[in-house]
mmCIF file of C-alpha atoms and ligand atoms in Angstrom:
data_model
loop_
_atom_site.group_PDB
_atom_site.id
_atom_site.type_symbol
_atom_site.label_atom_id
_atom_site.label_comp_id
_atom_site.label_asym_id
_atom_site.label_seq_id
_atom_site.Cartn_x
_atom_site.Cartn_y
_atom_site.Cartn_z
ATOM 1 C CA UNK A 1 116.153 28.246 -68.201
ATOM 2 C CA UNK A 2 118.739 26.561 -70.185
ATOM 3 C CA UNK A 3 122.078 28.059 -68.955
ATOM 4 C CA UNK A 4 124.898 27.359 -71.713
ATOM 5 C CA UNK A 5 128.767 27.806 -71.613
ATOM 6 C CA UNK A 6 129.077 31.172 -72.885
ATOM 7 C CA UNK A 7 126.315 34.415 -73.920
ATOM 8 C CA UNK A 8 127.816 36.916 -75.984
ATOM 9 C CA UNK A 9 127.784 40.273 -74.588
ATOM 10 C CA UNK A 10 125.275 43.099 -76.077
ATOM 11 C CA UNK A 11 125.556 47.068 -76.913
ATOM 12 C CA UNK A 12 122.646 49.130 -76.562
ATOM 13 C CA UNK A 13 121.087 48.545 -79.659
ATOM 14 C CA UNK A 14 120.615 52.508 -79.914
ATOM 15 C CA UNK A 15 124.085 52.443 -79.772
ATOM 16 C CA UNK A 16 124.521 50.363 -82.590
ATOM 17 C CA UNK A 17 122.466 52.264 -84.645
ATOM 18 C CA UNK A 18 123.997 55.382 -84.140
ATOM 19 C CA UNK A 19 127.553 53.640 -85.396
ATOM 20 C CA UNK A 20 125.780 52.157 -88.249
ATOM 21 C CA UNK A 21 124.072 54.988 -89.098
ATOM 22 C CA UNK A 22 126.917 56.638 -91.106
ATOM 23 C CA UNK A 23 127.822 53.503 -93.416
ATOM 24 C CA UNK A 24 123.261 54.458 -95.062
ATOM 25 C CA UNK A 25 125.131 57.785 -96.304
ATOM 26 C CA UNK A 26 128.953 56.891 -97.210
ATOM 27 C CA UNK A 27 127.816 53.428 -97.940
ATOM 28 C CA UNK A 28 131.491 52.550 -97.650
ATOM 29 C CA UNK A 29 130.887 49.006 -96.280
ATOM 30 C CA UNK A 30 134.308 47.625 -96.306
ATOM 31 C CA UNK A 31 138.105 48.141 -97.498
ATOM 32 C CA UNK A 32 139.476 49.878 -94.815
ATOM 33 C CA UNK A 33 136.873 52.494 -94.290
ATOM 34 C CA UNK A 34 136.774 55.248 -91.589
ATOM 35 C CA UNK A 35 135.273 53.035 -88.960
ATOM 36 C CA UNK A 36 137.529 50.409 -89.490
ATOM 37 C CA UNK A 37 140.229 52.911 -88.745
ATOM 38 C CA UNK A 38 138.621 54.267 -85.772
ATOM 39 C CA UNK A 39 138.358 51.290 -84.081
ATOM 40 C CA UNK A 40 141.554 50.215 -85.059
ATOM 41 C CA UNK A 41 143.316 53.423 -83.228
ATOM 42 C CA UNK A 42 140.856 52.507 -80.233
ATOM 43 C CA UNK A 43 142.611 48.778 -79.216
ATOM 44 C CA UNK A 44 146.220 50.389 -79.683
ATOM 45 C CA UNK A 45 144.936 52.727 -76.854
ATOM 46 C CA UNK A 46 143.606 50.356 -75.504
ATOM 47 C CA UNK A 47 145.379 47.523 -75.147
ATOM 48 C CA UNK A 48 148.802 49.216 -75.000
ATOM 49 C CA UNK A 49 150.630 48.452 -78.018
ATOM 50 C CA UNK A 50 152.614 49.766 -80.249
ATOM 51 C CA UNK A 51 151.272 48.513 -83.882
ATOM 52 C CA UNK A 52 148.030 46.273 -84.360
ATOM 53 C CA UNK A 53 146.124 45.318 -87.766
ATOM 54 C CA UNK A 54 143.078 44.373 -87.973
ATOM 55 C CA UNK A 55 141.353 41.170 -89.444
ATOM 56 C CA UNK A 56 138.254 39.270 -89.901
ATOM 57 C CA UNK A 57 139.072 37.434 -87.566
ATOM 58 C CA UNK A 58 141.717 35.761 -84.933
ATOM 59 C CA UNK A 59 142.816 32.593 -86.746
ATOM 60 C CA UNK A 60 143.173 34.385 -90.356
ATOM 61 C CA UNK A 61 145.486 37.342 -88.493
ATOM 62 C CA UNK A 62 147.078 34.612 -86.461
ATOM 63 C CA UNK A 63 147.633 32.510 -89.717
ATOM 64 C CA UNK A 64 148.629 35.988 -92.163
ATOM 65 C CA UNK A 65 150.950 37.137 -88.850
ATOM 66 C CA UNK A 66 152.684 34.386 -88.934
ATOM 67 C CA UNK A 67 153.610 34.806 -92.496
ATOM 68 C CA UNK A 68 154.060 38.163 -92.281
ATOM 69 C CA UNK A 69 156.331 37.348 -89.936
ATOM 70 C CA UNK A 70 158.209 35.667 -93.025
ATOM 71 C CA UNK A 71 158.169 32.498 -90.519
ATOM 72 C CA UNK A 72 156.478 30.322 -93.357
ATOM 73 C CA UNK A 73 160.000 29.077 -93.844
ATOM 74 C CA UNK A 74 159.962 25.063 -95.489
ATOM 75 C CA UNK A 75 160.569 22.307 -93.248
ATOM 76 C CA UNK A 76 160.168 24.629 -90.082
ATOM 77 C CA UNK A 77 158.938 23.946 -86.884
ATOM 78 C CA UNK A 78 157.050 25.865 -84.358
ATOM 79 C CA UNK A 79 156.455 25.235 -80.888
ATOM 80 C CA UNK A 80 153.495 25.287 -79.130
ATOM 81 C CA UNK A 81 151.130 23.991 -76.749
ATOM 82 C CA UNK A 82 148.303 21.234 -77.677
ATOM 83 C CA UNK A 83 146.617 22.592 -74.764
ATOM 84 C CA UNK A 84 144.482 25.159 -77.059
ATOM 85 C CA UNK A 85 142.188 25.880 -79.505
ATOM 86 C CA UNK A 86 142.455 24.254 -82.171
ATOM 87 C CA UNK A 87 143.516 27.556 -84.903
ATOM 88 C CA UNK A 88 146.466 27.565 -82.895
ATOM 89 C CA UNK A 89 148.044 24.500 -84.298
ATOM 90 C CA UNK A 90 145.736 24.625 -87.890
ATOM 91 C CA UNK A 91 147.608 27.907 -88.500
ATOM 92 C CA UNK A 92 151.031 25.764 -88.210
ATOM 93 C CA UNK A 93 149.951 23.431 -90.472
ATOM 94 C CA UNK A 94 148.487 25.769 -92.865
ATOM 95 C CA UNK A 95 151.650 27.543 -93.294
ATOM 96 C CA UNK A 96 153.542 24.603 -93.908
ATOM 97 C CA UNK A 97 155.141 24.541 -90.844
ATOM 98 C CA UNK A 98 155.513 21.417 -88.165
ATOM 99 C CA UNK A 99 153.663 21.762 -84.605
ATOM 100 C CA UNK A 100 155.863 20.064 -81.948
ATOM 101 C CA UNK A 101 154.366 20.163 -78.531
ATOM 102 C CA UNK A 102 155.772 21.357 -75.385
ATOM 103 C CA UNK A 103 153.708 20.527 -72.446
ATOM 104 C CA UNK A 104 152.136 22.926 -69.776
ATOM 105 C CA UNK A 105 152.334 23.351 -66.282
ATOM 106 C CA UNK A 106 149.797 21.724 -63.542
ATOM 107 C CA UNK A 107 149.077 25.062 -62.321
ATOM 108 C CA UNK A 108 148.258 27.406 -65.060
ATOM 109 C CA UNK A 109 148.246 25.387 -68.270
ATOM 110 C CA UNK A 110 150.937 27.606 -69.979
ATOM 111 C CA UNK A 111 153.523 26.369 -70.988
ATOM 112 C CA UNK A 112 155.910 25.165 -69.506
ATOM 113 C CA UNK A 113 159.597 26.814 -69.487
ATOM 114 C CA UNK A 114 161.360 24.038 -69.138
ATOM 115 C CA UNK A 115 160.249 22.239 -71.685
ATOM 116 C CA UNK A 116 160.826 24.305 -74.241
ATOM 117 C CA UNK A 117 165.217 23.992 -74.983
ATOM 118 C CA UNK A 118 164.907 19.837 -75.362
ATOM 119 C CA UNK A 119 162.830 20.207 -78.045
ATOM 120 C CA UNK A 120 164.559 23.032 -80.310
ATOM 121 C CA UNK A 121 166.388 21.199 -83.258
ATOM 122 C CA UNK A 122 167.686 23.022 -86.035
ATOM 123 C CA UNK A 123 164.632 23.714 -88.162
ATOM 124 C CA UNK A 124 163.303 24.900 -84.637
ATOM 125 C CA UNK A 125 161.773 29.095 -86.019
ATOM 126 C CA UNK A 126 159.594 29.843 -83.671
ATOM 127 C CA UNK A 127 157.793 29.450 -80.117
ATOM 128 C CA UNK A 128 153.940 30.433 -80.207
ATOM 129 C CA UNK A 129 152.349 29.699 -76.845
ATOM 130 C CA UNK A 130 148.840 30.479 -76.004
ATOM 131 C CA UNK A 131 148.048 32.893 -73.087
ATOM 132 C CA UNK A 132 145.479 30.813 -71.819
ATOM 133 C CA UNK A 133 141.752 31.480 -70.689
ATOM 134 C CA UNK A 134 143.617 34.819 -70.446
ATOM 135 C CA UNK A 135 145.981 32.928 -67.767
ATOM 136 C CA UNK A 136 149.612 34.699 -69.074
ATOM 137 C CA UNK A 137 152.890 32.838 -69.823
ATOM 138 C CA UNK A 138 156.340 33.353 -68.457
ATOM 139 C CA UNK A 139 157.019 35.613 -70.603
ATOM 140 C CA UNK A 140 160.182 36.395 -68.781
ATOM 141 C CA UNK A 141 161.505 33.012 -69.756
ATOM 142 C CA UNK A 142 160.095 32.522 -72.870
ATOM 143 C CA UNK A 143 162.023 35.533 -74.189
ATOM 144 C CA UNK A 144 165.187 34.794 -72.676
ATOM 145 C CA UNK A 145 164.806 31.088 -74.720
ATOM 146 C CA UNK A 146 164.174 32.834 -78.097
ATOM 147 C CA UNK A 147 166.237 35.482 -77.753
ATOM 148 C CA UNK A 148 169.491 32.758 -77.015
ATOM 149 C CA UNK A 149 168.106 30.903 -79.709
ATOM 150 C CA UNK A 150 167.410 33.412 -81.746
ATOM 151 C CA UNK A 151 163.886 31.955 -82.817
ATOM 152 C CA UNK A 152 160.666 34.345 -82.986
ATOM 153 C CA UNK A 153 157.542 34.029 -80.329
ATOM 154 C CA UNK A 154 154.601 35.288 -81.549
ATOM 155 C CA UNK A 155 151.260 34.495 -79.167
ATOM 156 C CA UNK A 156 148.335 33.844 -79.108
ATOM 157 C CA UNK A 157 146.156 35.964 -77.472
ATOM 158 C CA UNK A 158 142.847 34.713 -78.102
ATOM 159 C CA UNK A 159 142.177 34.846 -74.551
ATOM 160 C CA UNK A 160 144.116 37.776 -73.114
ATOM 161 C CA UNK A 161 142.038 40.363 -74.632
ATOM 162 C CA UNK A 162 142.495 43.916 -71.984
ATOM 163 C CA UNK A 163 145.207 41.459 -69.456
ATOM 164 C CA UNK A 164 148.487 43.040 -68.689
ATOM 165 C CA UNK A 165 151.062 42.081 -66.730
ATOM 166 C CA UNK A 166 153.217 44.279 -64.122
ATOM 167 C CA UNK A 167 151.406 47.080 -66.088
ATOM 168 C CA UNK A 168 152.367 46.431 -69.726
ATOM 169 C CA UNK A 169 149.546 45.656 -72.313
ATOM 170 C CA UNK A 170 149.831 41.748 -73.021
ATOM 171 C CA UNK A 171 150.646 42.165 -76.403
ATOM 172 C CA UNK A 172 153.761 43.702 -75.819
ATOM 173 C CA UNK A 173 155.330 40.455 -75.264
ATOM 174 C CA UNK A 174 157.090 38.330 -77.987
ATOM 175 C CA UNK A 175 157.702 39.897 -81.417
ATOM 176 C CA UNK A 176 153.838 39.650 -81.569
ATOM 177 C CA UNK A 177 150.694 38.363 -80.562
ATOM 178 C CA UNK A 178 146.867 37.649 -81.910
ATOM 179 C CA UNK A 179 143.423 38.733 -81.041
ATOM 180 C CA UNK A 180 140.522 37.420 -80.872
ATOM 181 C CA UNK A 181 136.768 39.151 -81.239
ATOM 182 C CA UNK A 182 134.766 36.128 -82.360
ATOM 183 C CA UNK A 183 131.123 36.336 -80.911
ATOM 184 C CA UNK A 184 132.138 34.221 -77.666
ATOM 185 C CA UNK A 185 134.519 35.644 -76.109
ATOM 186 C CA UNK A 186 134.937 38.237 -73.446
ATOM 187 C CA UNK A 187 135.253 41.184 -75.927
ATOM 188 C CA UNK A 188 134.648 41.284 -79.376
ATOM 189 C CA UNK A 189 132.970 42.381 -82.652
ATOM 190 C CA UNK A 190 130.611 39.646 -83.829
ATOM 191 C CA UNK A 191 133.807 38.018 -85.707
ATOM 192 C CA UNK A 192 137.036 39.585 -86.162
ATOM 193 C CA UNK A 193 141.092 39.433 -84.679
ATOM 194 C CA UNK A 194 143.818 41.830 -85.069
ATOM 195 C CA UNK A 195 147.376 41.809 -84.211
ATOM 196 C CA UNK A 196 149.409 43.511 -82.526
ATOM 197 C CA UNK A 197 153.465 43.591 -83.331
ATOM 198 C CA UNK A 198 156.448 45.490 -82.919
ATOM 199 C CA UNK A 199 158.519 45.833 -85.411
ATOM 200 C CA UNK A 200 156.537 48.578 -88.208
ATOM 201 C CA UNK A 201 157.953 46.327 -91.618
ATOM 202 C CA UNK A 202 154.995 43.976 -90.414
ATOM 203 C CA UNK A 203 152.822 46.117 -90.780
ATOM 204 C CA UNK A 204 152.637 46.983 -94.194
ATOM 205 C CA UNK A 205 152.985 42.854 -95.179
ATOM 206 C CA UNK A 206 149.982 42.481 -93.487
ATOM 207 C CA UNK A 207 147.876 45.279 -94.864
ATOM 208 C CA UNK A 208 149.353 43.153 -98.179
ATOM 209 C CA UNK A 209 148.373 39.513 -96.506
ATOM 210 C CA UNK A 210 144.327 41.131 -95.752
ATOM 211 C CA UNK A 211 144.230 43.349 -99.327
ATOM 212 C CA UNK A 212 145.370 40.809 -101.987
ATOM 213 C CA UNK A 213 148.750 42.438 -101.844
ATOM 214 C CA UNK A 214 146.790 45.498 -103.794
ATOM 215 C CA UNK A 215 148.608 48.795 -104.185
ATOM 216 C CA UNK A 216 146.505 51.296 -105.949
ATOM 217 C CA UNK A 217 144.804 51.153 -108.526
ATOM 218 C CA UNK A 218 147.242 50.200 -111.048
ATOM 219 C CA UNK A 219 149.778 47.559 -109.086
ATOM 220 C CA UNK A 220 149.485 44.471 -107.621
ATOM 221 C CA UNK A 221 152.420 43.463 -105.736
ATOM 222 C CA UNK A 222 152.098 40.342 -103.429
ATOM 223 C CA UNK A 223 150.292 37.793 -103.295
ATOM 224 C CA UNK A 224 148.149 38.217 -100.409
ATOM 225 C CA UNK A 225 144.723 37.028 -99.906
ATOM 226 C CA UNK A 226 141.099 38.380 -98.072
ATOM 227 C CA UNK A 227 140.785 39.054 -94.630
ATOM 228 C CA UNK A 228 139.378 42.228 -94.127
ATOM 229 C CA UNK A 229 137.290 43.663 -90.985
ATOM 230 C CA UNK A 230 133.954 45.161 -92.209
ATOM 231 C CA UNK A 231 132.498 48.924 -90.996
ATOM 232 C CA UNK A 232 129.567 47.126 -89.664
ATOM 233 C CA UNK A 233 131.635 44.383 -87.141
ATOM 234 C CA UNK A 234 134.304 47.743 -86.607
ATOM 235 C CA UNK A 235 131.168 49.489 -85.218
ATOM 236 C CA UNK A 236 130.052 46.733 -83.026
ATOM 237 C CA UNK A 237 133.233 46.382 -81.695
ATOM 238 C CA UNK A 238 133.740 50.239 -81.092
ATOM 239 C CA UNK A 239 130.243 49.535 -79.455
ATOM 240 C CA UNK A 240 131.586 46.441 -77.557
ATOM 241 C CA UNK A 241 135.319 48.706 -76.520
ATOM 242 C CA UNK A 242 133.128 51.456 -75.146
ATOM 243 C CA UNK A 243 131.108 49.298 -72.699
ATOM 244 C CA UNK A 244 134.370 46.730 -71.871
ATOM 245 C CA UNK A 245 135.237 48.388 -68.417
ATOM 246 C CA UNK A 246 131.476 47.126 -67.572
ATOM 247 C CA UNK A 247 131.523 43.722 -68.591
ATOM 248 C CA UNK A 248 134.605 42.897 -67.245
ATOM 249 C CA UNK A 249 133.720 43.821 -63.978
ATOM 250 C CA UNK A 250 130.618 41.894 -63.921
ATOM 251 C CA UNK A 251 131.791 39.274 -65.689
ATOM 252 C CA UNK A 252 134.538 39.897 -62.032
ATOM 253 C CA UNK A 253 131.771 39.711 -59.654
ATOM 254 C CA UNK A 254 130.592 36.036 -61.540
ATOM 255 C CA UNK A 255 134.141 35.077 -60.852
ATOM 256 C CA UNK A 256 134.436 36.297 -57.390
ATOM 257 C CA UNK A 257 131.050 34.532 -56.608
ATOM 258 C CA UNK A 258 132.606 30.889 -57.864
ATOM 259 C CA UNK A 259 135.654 31.297 -56.222
ATOM 260 C CA UNK A 260 133.547 31.699 -52.466
ATOM 261 C CA UNK A 261 131.362 28.512 -54.038
ATOM 262 C CA UNK A 262 134.155 26.091 -54.972
ATOM 263 C CA UNK A 263 137.787 27.161 -53.495
ATOM 264 C CA UNK A 264 139.309 25.177 -50.525
ATOM 265 C CA UNK A 265 136.433 21.565 -51.473
ATOM 266 C CA UNK A 266 138.867 18.714 -51.843
ATOM 267 C CA UNK A 267 138.817 17.428 -54.885
ATOM 268 C CA UNK A 268 137.936 20.706 -57.107
ATOM 269 C CA UNK A 269 141.090 22.711 -58.186
ATOM 270 C CA UNK A 270 140.609 26.255 -59.277
ATOM 271 C CA UNK A 271 143.371 28.793 -61.184
ATOM 272 C CA UNK A 272 144.588 31.516 -58.873
ATOM 273 C CA UNK A 273 144.923 34.445 -59.684
ATOM 274 C CA UNK A 274 148.072 35.715 -61.292
ATOM 275 C CA UNK A 275 151.125 37.707 -59.414
ATOM 276 C CA UNK A 276 151.532 41.448 -61.662
ATOM 277 C CA UNK A 277 148.225 40.311 -64.297
ATOM 278 C CA UNK A 278 145.242 42.483 -64.175
ATOM 279 C CA UNK A 279 142.645 39.675 -65.314
ATOM 280 C CA UNK A 280 139.522 39.819 -67.371
ATOM 281 C CA UNK A 281 137.787 36.940 -66.581
ATOM 282 C CA UNK A 282 137.417 35.609 -69.223
ATOM 283 C CA UNK A 283 136.325 31.972 -68.091
ATOM 284 C CA UNK A 284 136.040 30.515 -64.719
ATOM 285 C CA UNK A 285 137.584 26.071 -65.543
ATOM 286 C CA UNK A 286 137.849 23.758 -62.967
ATOM 287 C CA UNK A 287 139.870 21.299 -62.547
ATOM 288 C CA UNK A 288 137.729 18.130 -60.907
ATOM 289 C CA UNK A 289 140.059 15.101 -59.280
ATOM 290 C CA UNK A 290 137.727 11.913 -59.152
ATOM 291 C CA UNK A 291 138.919 10.321 -56.010
ATOM 292 C CA UNK A 292 138.927 13.455 -53.126
ATOM 293 C CA UNK A 293 135.299 15.032 -54.860
ATOM 294 C CA UNK A 294 134.191 12.175 -55.423
ATOM 295 C CA UNK A 295 133.032 12.544 -59.432
ATOM 296 C CA UNK A 296 135.115 12.928 -62.002
ATOM 297 C CA UNK A 297 134.867 15.835 -64.739
ATOM 298 C CA UNK A 298 132.150 13.769 -67.455
ATOM 299 C CA UNK A 299 130.401 12.254 -64.051
ATOM 300 C CA UNK A 300 130.108 16.458 -63.026
ATOM 301 C CA UNK A 301 129.206 17.570 -66.523
ATOM 302 C CA UNK A 302 126.384 14.503 -67.291
ATOM 303 C CA UNK A 303 125.243 16.171 -64.079
ATOM 304 C CA UNK A 304 125.002 19.625 -65.231
ATOM 305 C CA UNK A 305 123.156 18.491 -68.250
ATOM 306 C CA UNK A 306 120.599 17.397 -67.242
ATOM 307 C CA UNK A 307 119.508 20.475 -65.143
ATOM 308 C CA UNK A 308 120.111 22.354 -68.308
ATOM 309 C CA UNK A 309 123.402 23.837 -67.794
ATOM 310 C CA UNK A 310 126.073 23.535 -70.589
ATOM 311 C CA UNK A 311 129.589 23.295 -69.184
ATOM 312 C CA UNK A 312 132.009 22.587 -71.695
ATOM 313 C CA UNK A 313 134.902 20.282 -71.660
ATOM 314 C CA UNK A 314 137.428 23.026 -72.876
ATOM 315 C CA UNK A 315 139.619 22.236 -74.312
ATOM 316 C CA UNK A 316 138.683 18.326 -74.736
ATOM 317 C CA UNK A 317 140.143 16.308 -76.523
ATOM 318 C CA UNK A 318 144.657 17.868 -76.623
ATOM 319 C CA UNK A 319 144.975 18.625 -80.275
ATOM 320 C CA UNK A 320 147.784 16.007 -80.393
ATOM 321 C CA UNK A 321 144.560 13.838 -79.614
ATOM 322 C CA UNK A 322 142.424 15.207 -82.337
ATOM 323 C CA UNK A 323 141.705 12.976 -85.789
ATOM 324 C CA UNK A 324 144.187 15.487 -87.335
ATOM 325 C CA UNK A 325 147.078 15.092 -85.470
ATOM 326 C CA UNK A 326 146.763 11.846 -83.727
ATOM 327 C CA UNK A 327 148.599 9.656 -86.125
ATOM 328 C CA UNK A 328 151.632 12.269 -86.283
ATOM 329 C CA UNK A 329 151.461 12.868 -82.265
ATOM 330 C CA UNK A 330 151.404 11.542 -79.458
ATOM 331 C CA UNK A 331 149.068 12.179 -76.367
ATOM 332 C CA UNK A 332 151.186 10.938 -73.704
ATOM 333 C CA UNK A 333 154.437 12.384 -75.211
ATOM 334 C CA UNK A 334 152.646 15.948 -73.199
ATOM 335 C CA UNK A 335 151.385 13.707 -70.023
ATOM 336 C CA UNK A 336 149.868 16.690 -67.484
ATOM 337 C CA UNK A 337 147.891 18.376 -71.173
ATOM 338 C CA UNK A 338 146.895 14.579 -71.023
ATOM 339 C CA UNK A 339 146.025 15.087 -67.782
ATOM 340 C CA UNK A 340 143.884 18.476 -67.815
ATOM 341 C CA UNK A 341 142.572 18.404 -70.801
ATOM 342 C CA UNK A 342 141.228 14.955 -69.475
ATOM 343 C CA UNK A 343 139.528 16.301 -66.454
ATOM 344 C CA UNK A 344 138.707 19.999 -66.421
ATOM 345 C CA UNK A 345 135.960 21.358 -67.017
ATOM 346 C CA UNK A 346 134.682 25.342 -67.709
ATOM 347 C CA UNK A 347 131.942 26.699 -66.545
ATOM 348 C CA UNK A 348 129.664 29.276 -67.979
ATOM 349 C CA UNK A 349 130.719 32.924 -67.521
ATOM 350 C CA UNK A 350 129.705 35.989 -69.282
ATOM 351 C CA UNK A 351 128.401 39.119 -68.384
ATOM 352 C CA UNK A 352 124.549 38.775 -67.676
ATOM 353 C CA UNK A 353 124.757 35.927 -65.777
ATOM 354 C CA UNK A 354 122.800 35.957 -62.737
ATOM 355 C CA UNK A 355 124.464 35.353 -59.034
ATOM 356 C CA UNK A 356 121.678 32.938 -58.289
ATOM 357 C CA UNK A 357 122.201 31.328 -61.515
ATOM 358 C CA UNK A 358 126.432 30.596 -60.424
ATOM 359 C CA UNK A 359 124.454 29.692 -56.834
ATOM 360 C CA UNK A 360 122.898 27.387 -58.910
ATOM 361 C CA UNK A 361 124.927 25.962 -60.525
ATOM 362 C CA UNK A 362 127.469 25.409 -58.203
ATOM 363 C CA UNK A 363 124.906 23.525 -55.878
ATOM 364 C CA UNK A 364 124.039 20.694 -58.465
ATOM 365 C CA UNK A 365 128.213 20.659 -58.564
ATOM 366 C CA UNK A 366 128.895 20.053 -54.980
ATOM 367 C CA UNK A 367 125.123 18.115 -54.599
ATOM 368 C CA UNK A 368 125.445 14.758 -53.102
ATOM 369 C CA UNK A 369 124.397 12.685 -56.210
HETATM 370 C C1 LIG B 1 139.107 31.782 -80.022
HETATM 371 C C2 LIG B 1 140.250 31.406 -80.697
HETATM 372 C C3 LIG B 1 140.668 31.323 -81.768
HETATM 373 C C4 LIG B 1 140.868 31.485 -83.259
HETATM 374 O O1 LIG B 1 139.897 32.530 -82.876
HETATM 375 P P1 LIG B 1 138.950 33.820 -83.898
HETATM 376 O O2 LIG B 1 138.472 34.922 -84.200
HETATM 377 O O3 LIG B 1 137.534 32.349 -84.225
HETATM 378 O O4 LIG B 1 139.019 32.967 -85.653
HETATM 379 C C5 LIG B 1 142.424 30.888 -81.626
HETATM 380 N N1 LIG B 1 142.946 30.949 -80.386
HETATM 381 C C6 LIG B 1 142.673 30.170 -79.443
HETATM 382 C C7 LIG B 1 143.022 30.035 -78.019
HETATM 383 C C8 LIG B 1 140.828 30.789 -79.698
HETATM 384 O O5 LIG B 1 140.028 30.564 -78.201
#
């Protein structure tokens, strides 16, 4: 049977039915109903964050999160990474801001703090780093830089659900963090997302942005859009949150099997676990060097495909090499991001991936062919 890069975690059907049953009685399907409120409350506890606002998906959470922070300043620039899912960059561009690409570190692929300051201009309004693959950014250095230049920091934490750094929930760093609950993420609500934040004044802004700026039946106070999470998705989120510990534990087993099979091999570079970080085992990226390993990333990918194993070139191309951005940017300005995007392959990793399948995947990768 074919193996894909990911497979959505599913709760027991009975648990989901139990959760959605009250909806059939109340007929409250959306508009921040009781299940939404409970989901929000449970997430605040689980993520250990002061405030959190739910959204229909992670992208809208990021886009509107920036607006709630007042970042959509004409001609503003935001320093970000090109080694991410394109949503990060689109959120900046769609707010009328200019993304400025900072290169990444070769070890954990997060934004290189040594390269941020040289990119700051008098138009810079914020830094938007990404905890890519759940690898935690250098949050301390980034905070120092942001303070020194009076910049806001908004993290794309789409990959870092449940991660902690020095025991602190990852959503506490910077001014705000976005989480994605998309079906392919390690925690999901089918579609869904959230912004976690510290400044309580963002709360009302986020509420207005996601619900047309409506304050009561006769009053519309601002020009908001619509990005509300509905009750059915909130119910799925609650069911999945109930079993998140099991889900992460099962991912950890898969992760450890990959480590056993693929570490110490010439030409294969794995991400190491970071000091002081509680990981979520969301992804398994592997960097291939042709000279030492004998096969390059694309050759490994092809070989896997022949065996009905569908890994993913995640992230390729780098954002500054995508059709919609490449005319304004040069991929050569971020050489490490370019190199990593050309040589990295994300292997299948999900809760119900059998260890025998992990062995099969590793056998194919390591085969002499
Ligand atoms: C998934 C993802 C997003 C967008 O989240 P959606 O919930 O799919 O809208 C943004 N950034 C990164 C890094 C992601 O992986």
